[in-house]
CSV table of C-alpha atoms in Angstrom, one decimal:
chain,number,residue,atom,x,y,z
N,1,MET,CA,-36.7,40.8,-70.0
N,2,THR,CA,-39.7,42.9,-71.8
N,3,ASN,CA,-39.2,44.8,-74.8
N,4,SER,CA,-40.4,48.5,-73.2
N,5,PRO,CA,-37.5,51.1,-73.0
N,6,ALA,CA,-38.0,51.3,-69.3
N,7,SER,CA,-37.3,47.8,-68.8
N,8,ARG,CA,-34.6,47.6,-71.2
N,9,ILE,CA,-33.0,50.8,-68.7
N,10,LYS,CA,-33.6,49.1,-65.7
N,11,TYR,CA,-32.2,45.7,-66.6
N,12,LEU,CA,-28.8,47.4,-67.7
N,13,VAL,CA,-28.4,49.4,-64.5
N,14,ARG,CA,-28.6,45.8,-62.8
N,15,GLN,CA,-25.7,44.8,-64.5
N,16,PRO,CA,-22.6,44.7,-62.6
N,17,SER,CA,-20.4,44.6,-65.9
N,18,LEU,CA,-21.9,47.9,-66.5
N,19,TRP,CA,-20.8,49.8,-63.1
N,20,PHE,CA,-17.3,47.9,-63.7
N,21,ALA,CA,-17.1,49.3,-66.9
N,22,LEU,CA,-17.6,52.7,-65.5
N,23,VAL,CA,-15.2,52.5,-62.8
N,24,ILE,CA,-12.4,51.4,-65.2
N,25,TRP,CA,-13.0,54.4,-67.2
N,26,CYS,CA,-13.0,56.6,-64.3
N,27,LEU,CA,-9.6,55.1,-63.4
N,28,LEU,CA,-8.3,55.2,-66.7
N,29,SER,CA,-9.4,59.2,-66.8
N,30,ALA,CA,-7.7,60.0,-63.6
N,31,ALA,CA,-4.7,57.8,-64.5
N,32,ALA,CA,-4.3,59.9,-67.8
N,33,ILE,CA,-4.3,63.2,-65.7
N,34,LEU,CA,-2.0,61.8,-63.0
N,35,LEU,CA,0.4,60.6,-65.2
N,36,CYS,CA,0.7,63.5,-67.7
N,37,ARG,CA,0.8,66.3,-65.2
N,38,THR,CA,4.1,67.5,-67.4
N,39,GLY,CA,2.8,66.8,-70.8
N,40,VAL,CA,1.5,63.7,-72.9
N,41,PRO,CA,4.6,61.6,-74.3
N,42,LEU,CA,2.9,60.5,-77.3
N,43,ASP,CA,3.4,61.6,-80.9
N,44,ARG,CA,-0.1,62.8,-81.6
N,45,PRO,CA,0.2,66.5,-82.5
N,46,GLU,CA,-3.0,67.6,-81.0
N,47,LEU,CA,-2.0,66.4,-77.7
N,48,GLY,CA,0.8,69.3,-77.6
N,49,THR,CA,-2.0,71.8,-77.7
N,50,THR,CA,-4.3,71.0,-75.2
N,51,PRO,CA,-3.7,69.9,-71.4
N,52,PRO,CA,-4.5,66.3,-70.6
N,53,ILE,CA,-7.6,66.5,-68.5
N,54,THR,CA,-9.0,68.5,-71.8
N,55,ASP,CA,-8.4,65.8,-73.9
N,56,VAL,CA,-9.6,63.1,-70.8
N,57,LEU,CA,-12.8,65.2,-70.7
N,58,ASN,CA,-13.5,65.3,-74.5
N,59,ASN,CA,-13.4,61.8,-74.5
N,60,SER,CA,-15.9,61.3,-71.9
N,61,ILE,CA,-17.9,64.1,-73.9
N,62,GLY,CA,-17.7,61.6,-76.9
N,63,LEU,CA,-18.6,58.6,-74.8
N,64,PHE,CA,-22.2,60.5,-73.7
N,65,SER,CA,-22.4,61.5,-77.3
N,66,ILE,CA,-22.0,57.9,-78.2
N,67,ILE,CA,-24.9,57.0,-75.5
N,68,LEU,CA,-27.2,59.7,-77.2
N,69,LEU,CA,-26.5,58.4,-80.8
N,70,ILE,CA,-27.6,54.7,-79.1
N,71,GLY,CA,-30.8,56.2,-78.0
N,72,ILE,CA,-31.4,57.3,-81.7
N,73,VAL,CA,-30.6,54.0,-83.1
N,74,SER,CA,-32.7,52.5,-80.5
N,75,PHE,CA,-35.7,54.5,-81.3
N,76,LEU,CA,-35.2,53.8,-85.0
N,77,ALA,CA,-34.9,49.9,-84.6
N,78,ARG,CA,-37.8,49.7,-81.8
N,79,HIS,CA,-40.0,47.6,-84.2
N,80,ARG,CA,-37.4,45.1,-85.0
N,81,PRO,CA,-36.6,42.1,-82.8
N,82,ALA,CA,-33.2,41.8,-81.7
N,83,PRO,CA,-31.1,39.0,-83.3
N,84,GLU,CA,-29.7,36.0,-81.3
N,85,LEU,CA,-25.8,36.2,-82.2
N,86,ALA,CA,-24.9,33.4,-80.0
N,87,GLU,CA,-27.2,31.3,-82.1
N,88,ARG,CA,-24.6,32.0,-84.8
N,89,ALA,CA,-21.5,30.9,-83.1
N,90,PRO,CA,-20.8,27.3,-82.6
N,91,GLU,CA,-20.8,25.5,-79.3
N,92,ARG,CA,-18.8,27.3,-76.2
N,93,GLY,CA,-15.7,24.8,-76.8
N,94,ILE,CA,-15.3,25.5,-80.3
N,95,ALA,CA,-16.2,29.0,-80.0
N,96,LEU,CA,-13.6,29.6,-76.9
N,97,ARG,CA,-10.7,27.7,-79.0
N,98,GLU,CA,-11.6,30.0,-82.5
N,99,THR,CA,-11.7,33.1,-80.2
N,100,LEU,CA,-8.1,32.8,-78.6
N,101,ALA,CA,-7.1,31.6,-82.0
N,102,MET,CA,-8.3,34.8,-83.8
N,103,TRP,CA,-6.4,36.7,-80.7
N,104,ILE,CA,-3.4,35.3,-81.0
N,105,TYR,CA,-2.9,35.5,-84.8
N,106,GLY,CA,-4.0,39.1,-84.5
N,107,ALA,CA,-1.5,39.6,-81.9
N,108,VAL,CA,1.1,38.1,-84.2
N,109,VAL,CA,0.0,40.1,-87.3
N,110,LEU,CA,-0.2,43.5,-85.5
N,111,PHE,CA,3.2,43.3,-83.7
N,112,ALA,CA,4.7,42.2,-86.8
N,113,GLY,CA,3.5,45.0,-88.6
N,114,ARG,CA,4.9,47.3,-85.9
N,115,ILE,CA,8.3,45.7,-86.7
N,116,ILE,CA,7.8,45.4,-90.9
N,117,GLY,CA,6.6,48.9,-90.8
N,118,GLN,CA,9.5,50.4,-88.8
N,119,HIS,CA,12.0,48.8,-90.7
N,120,TYR,CA,10.8,49.7,-94.2
N,121,PHE,CA,9.1,53.2,-93.6
N,122,GLY,CA,10.2,54.1,-90.6
N,123,GLU,CA,6.9,53.6,-88.6
N,124,GLY,CA,4.8,50.8,-87.9
N,125,ILE,CA,1.9,49.6,-89.6
N,126,ALA,CA,-0.8,50.0,-87.6
N,127,LEU,CA,-4.6,49.8,-88.2
N,128,HIS,CA,-5.1,53.8,-88.7
N,129,LEU,CA,-2.5,55.7,-90.9
N,130,ASN,CA,0.0,58.2,-89.4
N,131,GLY,CA,-1.9,61.6,-89.1
N,132,CYS,CA,-5.3,59.7,-88.8
N,133,LEU,CA,-7.6,61.7,-86.9
N,134,PHE,CA,-5.0,63.3,-84.9
N,135,GLY,CA,-2.5,65.0,-87.2
N,136,ALA,CA,0.5,63.9,-89.1
N,137,THR,CA,4.1,64.0,-87.9
N,138,HIS,CA,5.6,63.4,-91.3
N,139,VAL,CA,4.4,62.9,-95.0
N,140,GLN,CA,4.0,59.0,-96.0
N,141,SER,CA,5.1,57.7,-99.4
N,142,PRO,CA,2.1,55.9,-101.7
N,143,ALA,CA,4.2,52.9,-101.4
N,144,ALA,CA,3.8,53.3,-97.6
N,145,VAL,CA,0.0,53.9,-97.8
N,146,TYR,CA,-0.5,51.0,-100.2
N,147,THR,CA,1.6,48.7,-98.3
N,148,TRP,CA,-0.4,49.3,-95.3
N,149,ALA,CA,-3.6,49.0,-96.8
N,150,ALA,CA,-3.0,45.6,-98.3
N,151,TYR,CA,-1.1,44.1,-95.2
N,152,ASN,CA,-4.0,45.0,-93.0
N,153,GLY,CA,-6.9,44.1,-95.6
N,154,ILE,CA,-5.2,40.3,-96.4
N,155,LEU,CA,-4.1,39.4,-93.4
N,156,LEU,CA,-7.0,41.0,-91.0
N,157,ALA,CA,-9.9,40.9,-93.5
N,158,LEU,CA,-9.3,38.7,-96.4
N,159,LEU,CA,-7.8,35.6,-94.8
N,160,PRO,CA,-10.0,35.3,-91.8
N,161,TYR,CA,-13.1,36.0,-94.1
N,162,LEU,CA,-11.8,32.8,-96.1
N,163,ILE,CA,-10.7,30.4,-93.6
N,164,PHE,CA,-14.1,31.1,-91.6
N,165,ARG,CA,-16.1,30.7,-94.8
N,166,TRP,CA,-14.0,27.7,-95.6
N,167,ARG,CA,-14.9,26.1,-92.2
N,168,GLY,CA,-18.9,26.3,-93.2
N,169,TYR,CA,-19.6,29.6,-91.4
N,170,SER,CA,-22.4,31.3,-93.5
N,171,LEU,CA,-22.6,35.1,-94.4
N,172,GLN,CA,-25.6,35.2,-91.5
N,173,ALA,CA,-23.4,33.5,-89.1
N,174,LEU,CA,-20.8,36.1,-89.7
N,175,ASN,CA,-23.0,38.8,-89.2
N,176,LEU,CA,-22.7,39.7,-93.0
N,177,ARG,CA,-26.3,39.7,-94.3
N,178,SER,CA,-29.1,41.8,-93.6
N,179,ALA,CA,-32.4,40.5,-91.8
N,180,ASN,CA,-34.2,44.1,-92.4
N,181,TRP,CA,-32.2,46.0,-95.1
N,182,LYS,CA,-34.9,48.9,-95.4
N,183,ASN,CA,-34.6,49.7,-91.6
N,184,ASP,CA,-30.6,48.7,-91.6
N,185,ALA,CA,-30.3,51.3,-94.6
N,186,LEU,CA,-32.1,54.0,-92.5
N,187,ILE,CA,-30.1,53.6,-89.4
N,188,ILE,CA,-26.7,53.4,-91.6
N,189,ALA,CA,-28.2,56.9,-93.2
N,190,VAL,CA,-29.2,58.4,-90.0
N,191,VAL,CA,-26.0,57.6,-88.1
N,192,MET,CA,-23.7,58.8,-91.1
N,193,LEU,CA,-25.3,62.2,-91.2
N,194,ILE,CA,-25.0,62.8,-88.0
N,195,GLY,CA,-21.4,62.0,-87.9
N,196,CYS,CA,-21.1,64.0,-91.1
N,197,ALA,CA,-22.6,66.9,-89.4
N,198,TYR,CA,-20.3,66.5,-86.8
N,199,GLU,CA,-17.2,66.7,-88.8
N,200,LEU,CA,-18.2,69.8,-90.3
N,201,ALA,CA,-17.0,71.4,-87.0
N,202,GLY,CA,-13.3,70.6,-87.6
N,203,PRO,CA,-10.9,70.4,-90.5
N,204,ASN,CA,-12.8,68.7,-93.1
N,205,ILE,CA,-12.9,67.3,-96.8
N,206,PHE,CA,-14.9,70.6,-97.7
N,207,GLN,CA,-12.4,72.5,-96.9
N,208,LEU,CA,-10.3,70.9,-100.3
N,209,THR,CA,-10.7,72.1,-104.0
N,210,LEU,CA,-13.0,70.1,-105.7
N,211,HIS,CA,-10.5,68.1,-107.7
N,212,GLN,CA,-8.9,67.0,-104.3
N,213,GLN,CA,-12.7,66.0,-102.6
N,214,LEU,CA,-13.3,63.6,-106.0
N,215,VAL,CA,-10.1,62.3,-106.4
N,216,GLY,CA,-8.4,62.4,-103.1
N,217,GLY,CA,-12.3,61.3,-101.6
N,218,ALA,CA,-12.2,58.2,-103.7
N,219,LEU,CA,-9.2,57.3,-102.9
N,220,SER,CA,-9.4,57.4,-99.3
N,221,LEU,CA,-12.6,55.5,-99.1
N,222,VAL,CA,-10.7,52.9,-101.1
N,223,LEU,CA,-7.7,52.7,-99.2
N,224,HIS,CA,-9.1,53.4,-95.8
N,225,LEU,CA,-11.8,50.4,-96.7
N,226,CYS,CA,-9.0,48.0,-97.1
N,227,GLY,CA,-6.5,49.7,-94.2
N,228,THR,CA,-9.1,49.8,-91.7
N,229,ASP,CA,-12.7,49.8,-91.9
N,230,LEU,CA,-13.1,45.9,-93.5
N,231,PRO,CA,-10.2,44.6,-91.1
N,232,ILE,CA,-12.5,45.5,-88.3
N,233,MET,CA,-15.6,44.7,-89.4
N,234,ILE,CA,-14.4,41.3,-90.3
N,235,PHE,CA,-12.0,40.7,-87.5
N,236,ILE,CA,-14.1,41.8,-84.2
N,237,TYR,CA,-17.9,42.3,-85.6
N,238,ALA,CA,-18.2,39.3,-88.1
N,239,ILE,CA,-16.0,37.0,-86.3
N,240,LEU,CA,-15.5,37.6,-82.8
N,241,LEU,CA,-18.6,39.4,-81.7
N,242,PRO,CA,-20.7,36.1,-82.1
N,243,ARG,CA,-18.3,34.2,-80.2
N,244,TYR,CA,-18.4,36.6,-77.4
N,245,ALA,CA,-22.2,36.1,-77.3
N,246,ARG,CA,-21.9,32.5,-77.2
N,247,LEU,CA,-19.2,32.6,-74.2
N,248,PHE,CA,-20.5,35.7,-72.1
N,249,SER,CA,-23.8,37.2,-71.0
N,250,PRO,CA,-25.0,39.7,-73.4
N,251,PRO,CA,-23.9,42.7,-71.3
N,252,VAL,CA,-20.5,41.2,-71.0
N,253,ALA,CA,-20.4,40.3,-74.7
N,254,PHE,CA,-21.1,43.7,-75.6
N,255,LEU,CA,-18.5,45.1,-73.5
N,256,ALA,CA,-16.1,42.5,-75.0
N,257,GLY,CA,-17.2,43.7,-78.5
N,258,ALA,CA,-16.5,47.5,-77.4
N,259,VAL,CA,-13.1,47.3,-75.7
N,260,SER,CA,-11.9,44.7,-78.7
N,261,TYR,CA,-11.8,47.8,-80.9
N,262,PRO,CA,-9.2,49.8,-78.7
N,263,LEU,CA,-7.4,46.7,-78.2
N,264,MET,CA,-6.9,46.6,-82.2
N,265,HIS,CA,-5.0,50.0,-82.1
N,266,VAL,CA,-2.4,49.4,-79.1
N,267,PHE,CA,0.4,49.8,-82.1
N,268,GLU,CA,-1.2,53.1,-83.4
N,269,SER,CA,1.6,55.2,-84.7
N,270,TRP,CA,1.8,57.8,-82.0
N,271,THR,CA,2.0,55.1,-79.1
N,272,ARG,CA,5.4,54.4,-77.5
N,273,TYR,CA,6.8,51.3,-76.1
N,274,ASP,CA,10.3,52.4,-75.2
N,275,SER,CA,9.6,52.3,-71.6
N,276,PRO,CA,6.9,50.9,-69.1
N,277,TYR,CA,5.7,54.6,-68.4
N,278,HIS,CA,5.2,55.6,-72.1
N,279,ALA,CA,3.6,52.1,-72.4
N,280,ALA,CA,1.3,52.8,-69.9
N,281,VAL,CA,0.3,56.1,-70.9
N,282,SER,CA,-0.1,54.6,-74.4
N,283,VAL,CA,-2.7,51.8,-73.3
N,284,ILE,CA,-4.2,54.2,-71.3
N,285,PHE,CA,-4.7,56.8,-74.3
N,286,VAL,CA,-5.7,53.9,-76.8
N,287,LEU,CA,-8.4,52.7,-74.5
N,288,LEU,CA,-10.2,56.1,-73.8
N,289,THR,CA,-9.9,57.4,-77.4
N,290,PHE,CA,-11.3,54.5,-79.2
N,291,PHE,CA,-13.5,52.9,-76.7
N,292,PRO,CA,-16.1,55.6,-77.1
N,293,ALA,CA,-16.2,54.1,-80.6
N,294,GLY,CA,-16.2,50.6,-80.0
N,295,VAL,CA,-19.1,51.0,-77.9
N,296,MET,CA,-21.1,52.6,-80.8
N,297,LYS,CA,-19.8,49.7,-83.6
N,298,SER,CA,-20.7,46.8,-80.9
N,299,PHE,CA,-24.1,48.1,-80.4
N,300,LEU,CA,-24.8,48.7,-84.1
N,301,THR,CA,-23.8,45.2,-84.9
N,302,PHE,CA,-25.6,43.6,-81.6
N,303,ARG,CA,-28.9,45.5,-82.5
N,304,THR,CA,-28.9,44.9,-86.2
N,305,GLY,CA,-27.2,41.6,-86.3
N,306,ASN,CA,-25.5,43.3,-89.6
N,307,ALA,CA,-21.6,44.3,-89.3
N,308,TRP,CA,-22.1,46.4,-92.5
N,309,VAL,CA,-24.1,48.9,-90.7
N,310,HIS,CA,-21.3,49.9,-88.3
N,311,MET,CA,-19.2,49.9,-91.1
N,312,TRP,CA,-20.9,52.4,-93.6
N,313,GLY,CA,-23.0,54.4,-91.0
N,314,PHE,CA,-20.0,55.2,-88.3
N,315,HIS,CA,-16.5,54.0,-90.1
N,316,ALA,CA,-16.2,54.3,-93.8
N,317,VAL,CA,-17.6,57.8,-94.5
N,318,THR,CA,-17.1,59.4,-91.4
N,319,PRO,CA,-14.5,59.9,-90.7
N,320,HIS,CA,-12.1,58.6,-93.0
N,321,VAL,CA,-13.4,60.0,-96.1
N,322,MET,CA,-14.9,63.6,-94.5
N,323,VAL,CA,-11.7,64.0,-92.2
N,324,ASP,CA,-9.3,62.0,-93.7
N,325,THR,CA,-9.2,62.7,-97.1
N,326,ARG,CA,-6.9,65.8,-96.5
N,327,LEU,CA,-4.4,63.4,-94.9
N,328,ILE,CA,-4.2,61.3,-98.5
N,329,VAL,CA,-4.4,64.1,-100.3
N,330,HIS,CA,-1.3,65.4,-98.7
N,331,ASP,CA,0.2,61.9,-98.9
N,332,PHE,CA,-0.5,61.7,-102.5
N,333,ASN,CA,0.1,65.2,-103.5
N,334,ILE,CA,-3.1,65.7,-105.2
N,335,ARG,CA,-3.3,69.3,-106.3
């Protein structure tokens, strides 16, 4: 495959995995509308104000916006070669065992967090705080927020990182070293600015006082780095993505990296698993909500070979400072 835009587009439209993903997206969208004709039975406050079809359409528009953003990044990175992520992973047998081990470990940590959080705080420990992005259903105590950040940061970021470093994997093998820091910095800046501009259309940090912006913004940045940004970066895009590249074709590996992001969010605070119906609706809305962002995170890492790019450009600042500072200010009662 040549590097011209036309040849890359021609290559993509010939991939069965692309059309399979589009069909699944359409089926999930249709299922969300059909299953929720009388309302969405989830604890997301914004779903109570819009019909399901509106939320489904917004997610589809979001996916289209991500595709446009991918085009911008592709233009910015047009002069640099694509990294060979498969070469950063071990041979297929080891890559498969490590991938399965990571997902088994991740499932245990996420499920245990759900149980532990419900027992001690009345709500499970998920990859996002209650109210993150979708409106809070209650005020969380500082202790609950600190526990959330420590639990996810230690178990889903620090320990996996230390174990794989102990196993001999370099920073480059874990997608944690830049091969072109100038271009990476440019991509981070452009993606971050576009994201921040988008967030200006809704509730954001600039609606707070200066003291709340400074104190709450710094606290939100640190807490979300520990509680969601670093866990996602290390678990999926540093460790799993190179192994996907070793195990699958490039399009399938890319989609696996994209769908891994919503899979890590199946126990979000607004999900319900007390009946098969609620479980089905929860999983569908998790996939529709988080898959577009997963597409962008997977693409940024595949294109640059640097997992830090997606974290700083498309996670840490927008939305978790731009939007979620308001949540932290509320939970910590910052005046």
